[in-house]
Amino acid sequence: QQQVKQSPQSLIVQKGGISIINCAYENTAFDYFPWYQQFPGKGPALLIAIRPDVSEKKEGRFTISFNKSAKQFSLHIMDSQPGDSATYFCASGTSNDYKLSFGAGTTVTVRA
Amino acid sequence: DTAVSQTPKYLVTQMGNDKSIKCEQNLGHDTMYWYKQDSKKFLKIMFSYNNKELIINETVPNRFSPKSPDKAHLNLHINSLELGDSAVYFCASSQGGGAGDTQYFGPGTRLTVL
C-alpha cells in the first residue's frame, strides 16, 4: 500500500524550462513533506521540505507548493539546468513517527 | 569527512550465501535506518534503530537481521541470499526520531545475487 503517489515517472525538459513533479498523500496525520534528490550512483539528499502551516516554500530555483485540502504537493524547478538531471523523490511523514513514506520517484532529464 | 559511510560499495555473491553490509555515521545522530532501493528506484524502509533500540521493522524476511553495536553503527546481515535480494541498500541517519528530521543517506551498497 503506497501512501504517497508521485507523477510523472519521468520527464524531459529543455534547459531554462520548468520541471513540475506532483505528489498526493493519503494520511491526514502527515505533517512533514520533504523532497529528496538523487544523482546516479549516490544516495538521496534532502533538497527542500515543507510543513502544512504554509502553502509554498521557495529555495533558490526550487519551490514546493502545498495544498492541504487536496492532500497534494508539488515541486517546481525553475530555469532547469543540466546539473538538475537526477531522480526526485517526494516523501511524507509525521513528526512523532520515525517513518518516512517515499513516492516512486521521478527521473528528470534536462537537455542542454 | 564522510557523514554516513557504507562498506562494501559493491557486493556480488551466489544464491544461498550469507553476507553483511556495514554502516557508520559520524554525525552524532541518534537514529539510523536501512532502506532497499529496487531496480525501479523505489525506496522502501526496512529497519530503523534509535539509540541502539529497534523501532521500525517493516515486513522484511527474517533472513535480514540488523545489528546496532552502538549509536554510530548499524550493520545488516543477510542469510541465505536470494535472487530477489539484488538491490541497492542505503543506510541513513537522523538527529532525532521524528520523520521531520533530515535523513542523511550513505552512498549505497549495490548487492547482486547470482
PDB file of C-alpha atoms in Angstrom:
ATOM      1  CA  GLN A   1       0.000   0.000   0.000  1.00  0.00           C
ATOM      2  CA  GLN A   2       1.732   3.102  -1.259  1.00  0.00           C
ATOM      3  CA  GLN A   3       0.900   6.079   0.929  1.00  0.00           C
ATOM      4  CA  VAL A   4       2.456   8.645  -1.393  1.00  0.00           C
ATOM      5  CA  LYS A   5       1.760   8.655  -5.128  1.00  0.00           C
ATOM      6  CA  GLN A   6       4.166  10.526  -7.372  1.00  0.00           C
ATOM      7  CA  SER A   7       3.924  11.533 -11.021  1.00  0.00           C
ATOM      8  CA  PRO A   8       5.201  11.627 -13.668  1.00  0.00           C
ATOM      9  CA  GLN A   9       7.611   8.707 -13.643  1.00  0.00           C
ATOM     10  CA  SER A  10       9.976  10.655 -15.868  1.00  0.00           C
ATOM     11  CA  LEU A  11      10.164  13.947 -17.673  1.00  0.00           C
ATOM     12  CA  ILE A  12      12.419  15.682 -20.138  1.00  0.00           C
ATOM     13  CA  VAL A  13      12.775  19.451 -20.133  1.00  0.00           C
ATOM     14  CA  GLN A  14      14.873  21.870 -22.090  1.00  0.00           C
ATOM     15  CA  LYS A  15      17.481  23.966 -20.354  1.00  0.00           C
ATOM     16  CA  GLY A  16      15.795  27.016 -18.892  1.00  0.00           C
ATOM     17  CA  GLY A  17      12.394  25.338 -18.737  1.00  0.00           C
ATOM     18  CA  ILE A  18      10.231  24.481 -15.752  1.00  0.00           C
ATOM     19  CA  SER A  19      10.028  20.968 -14.294  1.00  0.00           C
ATOM     20  CA  ILE A  20       6.939  20.089 -12.282  1.00  0.00           C
ATOM     21  CA  ILE A  21       6.546  16.943 -10.195  1.00  0.00           C
ATOM     22  CA  ASN A  22       3.360  16.128  -8.321  1.00  0.00           C
ATOM     23  CA  CYS A  23       2.661  14.050  -5.244  1.00  0.00           C
ATOM     24  CA  ALA A  24      -0.514  13.028  -3.453  1.00  0.00           C
ATOM     25  CA  TYR A  25      -0.744  11.566   0.032  1.00  0.00           C
ATOM     26  CA  GLU A  26      -3.492   9.762   1.898  1.00  0.00           C
ATOM     27  CA  ASN A  27      -2.681  10.005   5.586  1.00  0.00           C
ATOM     28  CA  THR A  28      -4.050  13.259   7.027  1.00  0.00           C
ATOM     29  CA  ALA A  29      -1.724  12.845  10.009  1.00  0.00           C
ATOM     30  CA  PHE A  30       1.290  13.586   7.817  1.00  0.00           C
ATOM     31  CA  ASP A  31       2.845  16.922   8.772  1.00  0.00           C
ATOM     32  CA  TYR A  32       6.204  16.875   7.044  1.00  0.00           C
ATOM     33  CA  PHE A  33       6.751  16.811   3.286  1.00  0.00           C
ATOM     34  CA  PRO A  34      10.351  16.680   2.048  1.00  0.00           C
ATOM     35  CA  TRP A  35      11.770  16.300  -1.419  1.00  0.00           C
ATOM     36  CA  TYR A  36      14.968  14.304  -1.891  1.00  0.00           C
ATOM     37  CA  GLN A  37      17.292  14.498  -4.891  1.00  0.00           C
ATOM     38  CA  GLN A  38      19.340  11.508  -6.013  1.00  0.00           C
ATOM     39  CA  PHE A  39      22.116  11.553  -8.589  1.00  0.00           C
ATOM     40  CA  PRO A  40      23.182   8.303 -10.296  1.00  0.00           C
ATOM     41  CA  GLY A  41      25.367   6.197  -8.027  1.00  0.00           C
ATOM     42  CA  LYS A  42      24.702   8.380  -4.977  1.00  0.00           C
ATOM     43  CA  GLY A  43      22.383   8.309  -2.007  1.00  0.00           C
ATOM     44  CA  PRO A  44      19.336  10.598  -1.833  1.00  0.00           C
ATOM     45  CA  ALA A  45      19.892  14.017  -0.280  1.00  0.00           C
ATOM     46  CA  LEU A  46      17.344  16.435   1.151  1.00  0.00           C
ATOM     47  CA  LEU A  47      16.549  19.194  -1.323  1.00  0.00           C
ATOM     48  CA  ILE A  48      13.710  21.132   0.287  1.00  0.00           C
ATOM     49  CA  ALA A  49      10.893  20.436   2.743  1.00  0.00           C
ATOM     50  CA  ILE A  50       7.608  21.972   3.808  1.00  0.00           C
ATOM     51  CA  ARG A  51       5.191  21.726   6.719  1.00  0.00           C
ATOM     52  CA  PRO A  52       1.414  22.150   6.280  1.00  0.00           C
ATOM     53  CA  ASP A  53       1.253  25.541   8.005  1.00  0.00           C
ATOM     54  CA  VAL A  54       2.462  27.205   4.779  1.00  0.00           C
ATOM     55  CA  SER A  55       1.276  26.783   1.200  1.00  0.00           C
ATOM     56  CA  GLU A  56       4.562  27.497  -0.527  1.00  0.00           C
ATOM     57  CA  LYS A  57       8.273  27.390   0.185  1.00  0.00           C
ATOM     58  CA  LYS A  58      10.995  28.580  -2.123  1.00  0.00           C
ATOM     59  CA  GLU A  59      14.717  27.925  -2.013  1.00  0.00           C
ATOM     60  CA  GLY A  60      16.585  29.285  -4.983  1.00  0.00           C
ATOM     61  CA  ARG A  61      15.147  27.755  -8.138  1.00  0.00           C
ATOM     62  CA  PHE A  62      13.208  25.099  -6.211  1.00  0.00           C
ATOM     63  CA  THR A  63       9.675  25.698  -4.940  1.00  0.00           C
ATOM     64  CA  ILE A  64       7.269  23.434  -3.085  1.00  0.00           C
ATOM     65  CA  SER A  65       3.569  24.158  -3.431  1.00  0.00           C
ATOM     66  CA  PHE A  66       1.305  22.552  -0.849  1.00  0.00           C
ATOM     67  CA  ASN A  67      -2.472  22.066  -0.983  1.00  0.00           C
ATOM     68  CA  LYS A  68      -3.673  20.638   2.315  1.00  0.00           C
ATOM     69  CA  SER A  69      -7.327  20.258   1.346  1.00  0.00           C
ATOM     70  CA  ALA A  70      -6.423  18.311  -1.787  1.00  0.00           C
ATOM     71  CA  LYS A  71      -3.675  16.388   0.032  1.00  0.00           C
ATOM     72  CA  GLN A  72      -1.266  17.228  -2.742  1.00  0.00           C
ATOM     73  CA  PHE A  73       2.113  18.889  -3.006  1.00  0.00           C
ATOM     74  CA  SER A  74       4.422  19.578  -5.894  1.00  0.00           C
ATOM     75  CA  LEU A  75       7.995  20.511  -6.695  1.00  0.00           C
ATOM     76  CA  HIS A  76       8.721  23.170  -9.283  1.00  0.00           C
ATOM     77  CA  ILE A  77      12.225  23.519 -10.685  1.00  0.00           C
ATOM     78  CA  MET A  78      12.560  26.894 -12.370  1.00  0.00           C
ATOM     79  CA  ASP A  79      15.180  27.656 -15.025  1.00  0.00           C
ATOM     80  CA  SER A  80      16.108  23.951 -15.155  1.00  0.00           C
ATOM     81  CA  GLN A  81      19.804  23.257 -15.689  1.00  0.00           C
ATOM     82  CA  PRO A  82      21.593  20.115 -16.938  1.00  0.00           C
ATOM     83  CA  GLY A  83      23.022  19.728 -13.434  1.00  0.00           C
ATOM     84  CA  ASP A  84      19.449  19.256 -12.164  1.00  0.00           C
ATOM     85  CA  SER A  85      19.217  15.962 -14.049  1.00  0.00           C
ATOM     86  CA  ALA A  86      18.515  13.479 -11.271  1.00  0.00           C
ATOM     87  CA  THR A  87      15.770  11.401  -9.685  1.00  0.00           C
ATOM     88  CA  TYR A  88      13.491  13.301  -7.334  1.00  0.00           C
ATOM     89  CA  PHE A  89      11.543  11.654  -4.546  1.00  0.00           C
ATOM     90  CA  CYS A  90       8.727  13.182  -2.573  1.00  0.00           C
ATOM     91  CA  ALA A  91       8.102  11.833   0.900  1.00  0.00           C
ATOM     92  CA  SER A  92       5.677  12.258   3.769  1.00  0.00           C
ATOM     93  CA  GLY A  93       5.772  11.565   7.462  1.00  0.00           C
ATOM     94  CA  THR A  94       4.594  12.606  10.895  1.00  0.00           C
ATOM     95  CA  SER A  95       6.790  14.404  13.378  1.00  0.00           C
ATOM     96  CA  ASN A  96       6.163  11.874  16.140  1.00  0.00           C
ATOM     97  CA  ASP A  97       6.870   8.858  13.968  1.00  0.00           C
ATOM     98  CA  TYR A  98      10.204   7.643  12.658  1.00  0.00           C
ATOM     99  CA  LYS A  99       8.982   6.512   9.276  1.00  0.00           C
ATOM    100  CA  LEU A 100       9.078   8.454   6.013  1.00  0.00           C
ATOM    101  CA  SER A 101       6.941   7.162   3.164  1.00  0.00           C
ATOM    102  CA  PHE A 102       8.567   7.820  -0.199  1.00  0.00           C
ATOM    103  CA  GLY A 103       6.990   8.300  -3.610  1.00  0.00           C
ATOM    104  CA  ALA A 104       8.135   6.152  -6.513  1.00  0.00           C
ATOM    105  CA  GLY A 105      10.498   8.818  -7.853  1.00  0.00           C
ATOM    106  CA  THR A 106      10.658  10.981 -10.966  1.00  0.00           C
ATOM    107  CA  THR A 107      13.654  10.933 -13.270  1.00  0.00           C
ATOM    108  CA  VAL A 108      14.268  14.427 -14.624  1.00  0.00           C
ATOM    109  CA  THR A 109      16.444  14.918 -17.680  1.00  0.00           C
ATOM    110  CA  VAL A 110      17.403  18.468 -18.626  1.00  0.00           C
ATOM    111  CA  ARG A 111      18.577  18.795 -22.204  1.00  0.00           C
ATOM    112  CA  ALA A 112      21.151  21.469 -22.989  1.00  0.00           C
TER     113      ALA A 112
ATOM    114  CA  ASP B   1      34.757  13.777   6.188  1.00  0.00           C
ATOM    115  CA  THR B   2      32.153  11.234   5.130  1.00  0.00           C
ATOM    116  CA  ALA B   3      28.991  11.680   7.190  1.00  0.00           C
ATOM    117  CA  VAL B   4      27.418   8.285   6.522  1.00  0.00           C
ATOM    118  CA  SER B   5      29.660   5.578   5.112  1.00  0.00           C
ATOM    119  CA  GLN B   6      28.880   2.044   3.986  1.00  0.00           C
ATOM    120  CA  THR B   7      31.054  -0.929   3.135  1.00  0.00           C
ATOM    121  CA  PRO B   8      31.286  -2.541   0.748  1.00  0.00           C
ATOM    122  CA  LYS B   9      30.112  -0.377  -2.145  1.00  0.00           C
ATOM    123  CA  TYR B  10      29.588  -3.405  -4.375  1.00  0.00           C
ATOM    124  CA  LEU B  11      28.786  -6.956  -3.341  1.00  0.00           C
ATOM    125  CA  VAL B  12      28.447  -9.816  -5.818  1.00  0.00           C
ATOM    126  CA  THR B  13      27.629 -13.217  -4.401  1.00  0.00           C
ATOM    127  CA  GLN B  14      25.951 -16.532  -5.104  1.00  0.00           C
ATOM    128  CA  MET B  15      22.463 -17.571  -4.056  1.00  0.00           C
ATOM    129  CA  GLY B  16      22.395 -19.165  -0.642  1.00  0.00           C
ATOM    130  CA  ASN B  17      25.390 -17.288   0.732  1.00  0.00           C
ATOM    131  CA  ASP B  18      25.365 -15.093   3.854  1.00  0.00           C
ATOM    132  CA  LYS B  19      26.674 -11.536   3.638  1.00  0.00           C
ATOM    133  CA  SER B  20      26.908  -8.394   5.756  1.00  0.00           C
ATOM    134  CA  ILE B  21      26.857  -4.694   4.986  1.00  0.00           C
ATOM    135  CA  LYS B  22      28.339  -2.226   7.447  1.00  0.00           C
ATOM    136  CA  CYS B  23      27.264   1.346   8.099  1.00  0.00           C
ATOM    137  CA  GLU B  24      28.838   4.071  10.194  1.00  0.00           C
ATOM    138  CA  GLN B  25      27.802   7.669  10.797  1.00  0.00           C
ATOM    139  CA  ASN B  26      29.981  10.387  12.329  1.00  0.00           C
ATOM    140  CA  LEU B  27      27.200  12.959  12.722  1.00  0.00           C
ATOM    141  CA  GLY B  28      26.381  12.094  16.320  1.00  0.00           C
ATOM    142  CA  HIS B  29      22.853  11.155  15.311  1.00  0.00           C
ATOM    143  CA  ASP B  30      20.574   9.014  17.465  1.00  0.00           C
ATOM    144  CA  THR B  31      18.629   7.259  14.715  1.00  0.00           C
ATOM    145  CA  MET B  32      19.808   5.052  11.872  1.00  0.00           C
ATOM    146  CA  TYR B  33      17.928   3.364   9.041  1.00  0.00           C
ATOM    147  CA  TRP B  34      18.255   0.733   6.354  1.00  0.00           C
ATOM    148  CA  TYR B  35      16.474   1.233   3.039  1.00  0.00           C
ATOM    149  CA  LYS B  36      16.199  -1.007  -0.005  1.00  0.00           C
ATOM    150  CA  GLN B  37      16.065   0.554  -3.471  1.00  0.00           C
ATOM    151  CA  ASP B  38      14.929  -1.835  -6.173  1.00  0.00           C
ATOM    152  CA  SER B  39      15.652  -1.773  -9.889  1.00  0.00           C
ATOM    153  CA  LYS B  40      12.769   0.659 -10.447  1.00  0.00           C
ATOM    154  CA  LYS B  41      14.362   3.016  -7.899  1.00  0.00           C
ATOM    155  CA  PHE B  42      11.549   2.510  -5.397  1.00  0.00           C
ATOM    156  CA  LEU B  43      12.890   3.355  -1.949  1.00  0.00           C
ATOM    157  CA  LYS B  44      11.486   1.334   0.926  1.00  0.00           C
ATOM    158  CA  ILE B  45      12.412   1.440   4.577  1.00  0.00           C
ATOM    159  CA  MET B  46      13.439  -1.850   6.141  1.00  0.00           C
ATOM    160  CA  PHE B  47      14.608  -1.070   9.664  1.00  0.00           C
ATOM    161  CA  SER B  48      15.242   1.819  11.991  1.00  0.00           C
ATOM    162  CA  TYR B  49      17.191   1.987  15.252  1.00  0.00           C
ATOM    163  CA  ASN B  50      17.087   4.747  17.820  1.00  0.00           C
ATOM    164  CA  ASN B  51      19.850   4.678  20.438  1.00  0.00           C
ATOM    165  CA  LYS B  52      20.527   1.041  19.567  1.00  0.00           C
ATOM    166  CA  GLU B  53      16.872   0.084  20.008  1.00  0.00           C
ATOM    167  CA  LEU B  54      14.877  -1.342  17.085  1.00  0.00           C
ATOM    168  CA  ILE B  55      11.907   0.931  16.403  1.00  0.00           C
ATOM    169  CA  ILE B  56      10.895   0.141  12.833  1.00  0.00           C
ATOM    170  CA  ASN B  57      10.803  -3.366  11.439  1.00  0.00           C
ATOM    171  CA  GLU B  58       8.886  -3.376   8.192  1.00  0.00           C
ATOM    172  CA  THR B  59       7.682  -6.550   6.542  1.00  0.00           C
ATOM    173  CA  VAL B  60      11.115  -7.908   5.819  1.00  0.00           C
ATOM    174  CA  PRO B  61      12.030 -11.610   5.613  1.00  0.00           C
ATOM    175  CA  ASN B  62      13.693 -12.775   8.810  1.00  0.00           C
ATOM    176  CA  ARG B  63      16.745 -13.645   6.699  1.00  0.00           C
ATOM    177  CA  PHE B  64      17.568  -9.957   7.185  1.00  0.00           C
ATOM    178  CA  SER B  65      18.909  -9.127  10.626  1.00  0.00           C
ATOM    179  CA  PRO B  66      20.105  -5.660  11.617  1.00  0.00           C
ATOM    180  CA  LYS B  67      22.555  -5.138  14.445  1.00  0.00           C
ATOM    181  CA  SER B  68      23.467  -1.905  16.157  1.00  0.00           C
ATOM    182  CA  PRO B  69      26.571  -2.322  18.342  1.00  0.00           C
ATOM    183  CA  ASP B  70      26.498   1.373  19.218  1.00  0.00           C
ATOM    184  CA  LYS B  71      24.751   4.580  18.169  1.00  0.00           C
ATOM    185  CA  ALA B  72      27.218   5.218  15.346  1.00  0.00           C
ATOM    186  CA  HIS B  73      26.942   1.830  13.678  1.00  0.00           C
ATOM    187  CA  LEU B  74      24.154  -0.173  12.097  1.00  0.00           C
ATOM    188  CA  ASN B  75      25.018  -3.345  10.239  1.00  0.00           C
ATOM    189  CA  LEU B  76      22.798  -5.513   8.070  1.00  0.00           C
ATOM    190  CA  HIS B  77      23.306  -9.251   7.868  1.00  0.00           C
ATOM    191  CA  ILE B  78      21.515 -11.261   5.201  1.00  0.00           C
ATOM    192  CA  ASN B  79      21.267 -15.049   5.359  1.00  0.00           C
ATOM    193  CA  SER B  80      20.563 -17.427   2.515  1.00  0.00           C
ATOM    194  CA  LEU B  81      20.640 -14.779  -0.176  1.00  0.00           C
ATOM    195  CA  GLU B  82      18.034 -14.982  -2.937  1.00  0.00           C
ATOM    196  CA  LEU B  83      17.910 -13.505  -6.435  1.00  0.00           C
ATOM    197  CA  GLY B  84      15.216 -11.056  -5.296  1.00  0.00           C
ATOM    198  CA  ASP B  85      17.574  -9.568  -2.743  1.00  0.00           C
ATOM    199  CA  SER B  86      19.522  -7.910  -5.554  1.00  0.00           C
ATOM    200  CA  ALA B  87      19.122  -4.177  -4.988  1.00  0.00           C
ATOM    201  CA  VAL B  88      20.907  -1.123  -3.688  1.00  0.00           C
ATOM    202  CA  TYR B  89      20.843  -0.903   0.101  1.00  0.00           C
ATOM    203  CA  PHE B  90      21.128   2.522   1.698  1.00  0.00           C
ATOM    204  CA  CYS B  91      21.962   3.343   5.260  1.00  0.00           C
ATOM    205  CA  ALA B  92      20.751   6.686   6.631  1.00  0.00           C
ATOM    206  CA  SER B  93      20.824   8.581   9.889  1.00  0.00           C
ATOM    207  CA  SER B  94      18.910  11.432  11.508  1.00  0.00           C
ATOM    208  CA  GLN B  95      19.372  13.512  14.616  1.00  0.00           C
ATOM    209  CA  GLY B  96      16.206  12.611  16.455  1.00  0.00           C
ATOM    210  CA  GLY B  97      13.397  10.235  15.932  1.00  0.00           C
ATOM    211  CA  GLY B  98      10.710  12.180  14.182  1.00  0.00           C
ATOM    212  CA  ALA B  99      10.077  11.937  10.472  1.00  0.00           C
ATOM    213  CA  GLY B 100      10.621  15.687  10.444  1.00  0.00           C
ATOM    214  CA  ASP B 101      14.340  15.272  10.985  1.00  0.00           C
ATOM    215  CA  THR B 102      16.506  15.351   7.885  1.00  0.00           C
ATOM    216  CA  GLN B 103      17.770  11.935   6.945  1.00  0.00           C
ATOM    217  CA  TYR B 104      21.335  11.733   5.681  1.00  0.00           C
ATOM    218  CA  PHE B 105      21.932   8.850   3.328  1.00  0.00           C
ATOM    219  CA  GLY B 106      25.087   6.875   2.709  1.00  0.00           C
ATOM    220  CA  PRO B 107      26.407   6.163  -0.803  1.00  0.00           C
ATOM    221  CA  GLY B 108      24.681   2.784  -1.017  1.00  0.00           C
ATOM    222  CA  THR B 109      25.768  -0.825  -1.410  1.00  0.00           C
ATOM    223  CA  ARG B 110      24.849  -2.479  -4.677  1.00  0.00           C
ATOM    224  CA  LEU B 111      24.131  -6.143  -3.963  1.00  0.00           C
ATOM    225  CA  THR B 112      23.986  -8.557  -6.872  1.00  0.00           C
ATOM    226  CA  VAL B 113      22.925 -12.132  -6.203  1.00  0.00           C
ATOM    227  CA  LEU B 114      23.790 -14.608  -8.977  1.00  0.00           C
TER     228      LEU B 114
END
